[in-house]
Coordinates of N, CA, C and O in Angstrom, one line a residue:
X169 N 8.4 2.6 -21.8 CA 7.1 2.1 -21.4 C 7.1 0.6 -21.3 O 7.6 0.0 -22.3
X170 N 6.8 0.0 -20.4 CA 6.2 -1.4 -20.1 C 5.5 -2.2 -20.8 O 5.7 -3.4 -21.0
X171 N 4.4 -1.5 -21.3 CA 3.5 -2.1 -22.1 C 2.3 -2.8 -20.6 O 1.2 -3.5 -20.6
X172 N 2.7 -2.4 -19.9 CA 1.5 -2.9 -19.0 C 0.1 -2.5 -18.9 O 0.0 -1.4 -18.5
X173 N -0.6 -3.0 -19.1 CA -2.3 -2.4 -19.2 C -2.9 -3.0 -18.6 O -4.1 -3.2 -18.9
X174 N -2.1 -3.6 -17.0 CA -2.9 -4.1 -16.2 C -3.5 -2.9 -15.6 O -3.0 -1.8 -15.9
X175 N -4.9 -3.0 -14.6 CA -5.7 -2.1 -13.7 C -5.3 -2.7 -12.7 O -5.5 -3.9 -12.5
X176 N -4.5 -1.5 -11.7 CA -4.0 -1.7 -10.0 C -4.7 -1.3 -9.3 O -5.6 -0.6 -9.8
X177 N -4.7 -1.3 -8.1 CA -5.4 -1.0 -6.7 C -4.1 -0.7 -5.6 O -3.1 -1.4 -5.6
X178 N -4.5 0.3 -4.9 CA -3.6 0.4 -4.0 C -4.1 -0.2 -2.8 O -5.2 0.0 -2.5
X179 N -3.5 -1.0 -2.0 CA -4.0 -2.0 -0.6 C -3.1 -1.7 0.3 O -2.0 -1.7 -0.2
X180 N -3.2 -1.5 1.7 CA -2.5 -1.4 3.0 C -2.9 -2.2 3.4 O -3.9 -2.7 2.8
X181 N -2.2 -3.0 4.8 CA -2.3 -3.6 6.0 C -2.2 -3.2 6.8 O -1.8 -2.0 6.9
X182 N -2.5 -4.0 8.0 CA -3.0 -3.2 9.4 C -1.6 -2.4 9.8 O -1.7 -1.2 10.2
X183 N -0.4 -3.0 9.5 CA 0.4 -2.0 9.6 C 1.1 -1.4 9.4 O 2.3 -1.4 9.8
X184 N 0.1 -0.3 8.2 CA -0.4 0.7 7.1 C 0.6 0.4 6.2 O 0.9 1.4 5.5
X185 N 1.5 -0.7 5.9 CA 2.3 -1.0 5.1 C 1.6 -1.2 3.4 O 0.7 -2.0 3.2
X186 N 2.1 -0.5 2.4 CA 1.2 -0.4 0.9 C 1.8 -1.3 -0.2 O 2.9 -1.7 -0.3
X187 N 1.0 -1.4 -0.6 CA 1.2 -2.3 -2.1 C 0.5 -2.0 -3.2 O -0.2 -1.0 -2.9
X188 N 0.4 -2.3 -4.3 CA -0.1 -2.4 -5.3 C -0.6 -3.9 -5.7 O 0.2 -4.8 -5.6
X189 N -2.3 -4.3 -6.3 CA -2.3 -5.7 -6.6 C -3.5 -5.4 -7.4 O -4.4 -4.6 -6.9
X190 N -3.8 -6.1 -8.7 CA -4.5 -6.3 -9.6 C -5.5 -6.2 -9.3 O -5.8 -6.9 -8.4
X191 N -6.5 -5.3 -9.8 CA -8.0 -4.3 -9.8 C -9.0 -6.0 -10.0 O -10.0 -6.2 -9.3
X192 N -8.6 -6.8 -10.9 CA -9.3 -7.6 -10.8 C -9.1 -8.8 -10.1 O -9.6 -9.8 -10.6
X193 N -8.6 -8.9 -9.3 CA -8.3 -10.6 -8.2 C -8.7 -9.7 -6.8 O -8.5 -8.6 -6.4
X194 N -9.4 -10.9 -6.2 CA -9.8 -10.6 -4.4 C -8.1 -10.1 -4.0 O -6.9 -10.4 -4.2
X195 N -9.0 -9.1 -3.3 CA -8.0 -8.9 -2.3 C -6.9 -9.9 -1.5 O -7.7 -10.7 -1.0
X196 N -5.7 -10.2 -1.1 CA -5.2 -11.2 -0.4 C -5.5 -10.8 1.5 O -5.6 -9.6 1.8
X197 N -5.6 -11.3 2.1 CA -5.9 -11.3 3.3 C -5.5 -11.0 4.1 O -4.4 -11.5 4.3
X198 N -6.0 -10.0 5.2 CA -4.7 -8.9 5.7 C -4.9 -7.6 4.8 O -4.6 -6.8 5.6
X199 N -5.2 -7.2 4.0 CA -5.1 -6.1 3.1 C -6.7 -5.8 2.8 O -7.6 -6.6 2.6
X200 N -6.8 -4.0 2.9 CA -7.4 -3.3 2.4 C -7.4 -2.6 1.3 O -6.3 -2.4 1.0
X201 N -8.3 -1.9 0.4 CA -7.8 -1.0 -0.6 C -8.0 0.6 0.3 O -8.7 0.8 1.3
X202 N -7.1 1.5 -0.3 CA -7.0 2.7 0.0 C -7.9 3.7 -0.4 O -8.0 4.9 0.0
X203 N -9.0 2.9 -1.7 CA -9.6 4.0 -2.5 C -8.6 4.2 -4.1 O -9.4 4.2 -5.0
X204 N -7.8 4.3 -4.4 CA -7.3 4.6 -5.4 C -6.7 3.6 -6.2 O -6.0 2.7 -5.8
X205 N -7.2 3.8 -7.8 CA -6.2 2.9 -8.4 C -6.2 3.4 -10.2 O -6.5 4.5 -10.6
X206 N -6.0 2.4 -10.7 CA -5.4 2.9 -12.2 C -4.0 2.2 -12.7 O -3.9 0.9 -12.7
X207 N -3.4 2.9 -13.1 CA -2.3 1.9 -13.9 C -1.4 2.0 -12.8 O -1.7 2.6 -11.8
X208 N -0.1 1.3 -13.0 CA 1.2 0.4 -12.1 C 1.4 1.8 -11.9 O 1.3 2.2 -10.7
X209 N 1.7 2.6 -12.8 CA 2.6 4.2 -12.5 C 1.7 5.0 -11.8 O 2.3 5.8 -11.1
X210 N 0.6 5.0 -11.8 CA -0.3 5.7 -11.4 C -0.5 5.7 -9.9 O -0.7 6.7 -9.3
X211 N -0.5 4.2 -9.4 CA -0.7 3.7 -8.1 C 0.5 4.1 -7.2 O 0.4 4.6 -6.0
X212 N 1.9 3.9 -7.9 CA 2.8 3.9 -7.2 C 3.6 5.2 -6.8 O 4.5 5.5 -6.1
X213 N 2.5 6.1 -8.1 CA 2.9 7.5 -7.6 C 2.5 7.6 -6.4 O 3.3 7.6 -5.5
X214 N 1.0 7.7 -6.4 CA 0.3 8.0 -5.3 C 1.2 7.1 -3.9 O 1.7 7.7 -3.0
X215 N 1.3 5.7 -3.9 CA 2.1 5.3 -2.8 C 3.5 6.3 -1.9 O 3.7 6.5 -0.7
X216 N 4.3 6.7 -3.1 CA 5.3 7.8 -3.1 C 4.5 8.9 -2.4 O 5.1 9.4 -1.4
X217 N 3.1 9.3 -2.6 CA 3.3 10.6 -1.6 C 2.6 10.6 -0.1 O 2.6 11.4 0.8
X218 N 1.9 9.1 -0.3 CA 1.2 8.9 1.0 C 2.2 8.2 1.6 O 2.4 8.8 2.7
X219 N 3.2 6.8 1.4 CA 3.9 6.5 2.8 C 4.9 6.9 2.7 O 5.7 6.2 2.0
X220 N 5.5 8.4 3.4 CA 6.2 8.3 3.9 C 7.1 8.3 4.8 O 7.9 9.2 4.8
X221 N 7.2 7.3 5.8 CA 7.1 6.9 7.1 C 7.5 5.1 6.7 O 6.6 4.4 7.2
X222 N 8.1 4.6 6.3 CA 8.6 3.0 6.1 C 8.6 2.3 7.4 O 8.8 1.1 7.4
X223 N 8.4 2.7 8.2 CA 8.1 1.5 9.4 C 6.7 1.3 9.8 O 5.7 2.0 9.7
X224 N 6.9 0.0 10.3 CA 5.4 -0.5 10.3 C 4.8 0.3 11.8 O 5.3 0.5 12.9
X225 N 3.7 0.7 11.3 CA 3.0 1.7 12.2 C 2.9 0.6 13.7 O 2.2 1.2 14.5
X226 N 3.2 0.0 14.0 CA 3.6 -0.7 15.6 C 4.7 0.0 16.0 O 4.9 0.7 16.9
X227 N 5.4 -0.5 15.1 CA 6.8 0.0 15.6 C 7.3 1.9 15.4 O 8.4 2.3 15.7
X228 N 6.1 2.6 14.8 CA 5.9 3.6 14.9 C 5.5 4.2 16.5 O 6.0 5.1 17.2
X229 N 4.4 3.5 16.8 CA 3.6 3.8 17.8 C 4.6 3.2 19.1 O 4.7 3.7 20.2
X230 N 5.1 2.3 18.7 CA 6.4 1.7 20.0 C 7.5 2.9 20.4 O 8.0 2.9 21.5
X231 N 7.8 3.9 19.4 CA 9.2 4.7 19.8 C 8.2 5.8 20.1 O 8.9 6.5 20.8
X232 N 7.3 6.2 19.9 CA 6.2 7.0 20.3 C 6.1 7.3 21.4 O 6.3 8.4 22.0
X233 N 5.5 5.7 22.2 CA 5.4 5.6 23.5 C 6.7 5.8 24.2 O 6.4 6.1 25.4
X234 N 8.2 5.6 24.0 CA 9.1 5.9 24.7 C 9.6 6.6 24.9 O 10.2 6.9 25.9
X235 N 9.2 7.5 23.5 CA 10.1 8.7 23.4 C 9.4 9.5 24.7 O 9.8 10.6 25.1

């Protein structure tokens, strides 16, 4: 165990790229919260089962249109 007892937030950007960042500090700019948060492990589960797709959703939608 870590000993961390910080409270996280899960936050995306526009493209849908995720993070984790402290429940108490503004948001940084560019970034949304997703709705969920809780402890470091908690968040980053949840990150684990929503992105799984690692490219930035541009460059998703770019091989999209080619394909």
């Amino acid at each position: 165990m870590d000993g961390d007892t910080q409270s996280y937030v899960v936050v995306l950007n526009d493209e849908e790229q995720y993070s984790i960042w402290p429940a108490d500090r503004d948001l940084p700019l560019g970034w949304r919260g997703d709705g969920v948060s809780g402890s470091k492990a908690e968040c980053l589960s949840h990150i684990g089962e929503v992105w799984t797709d690692m490219r930035p959703s541009s460059l998703r939608r770019s091989v999209e249109q080619a394909g």
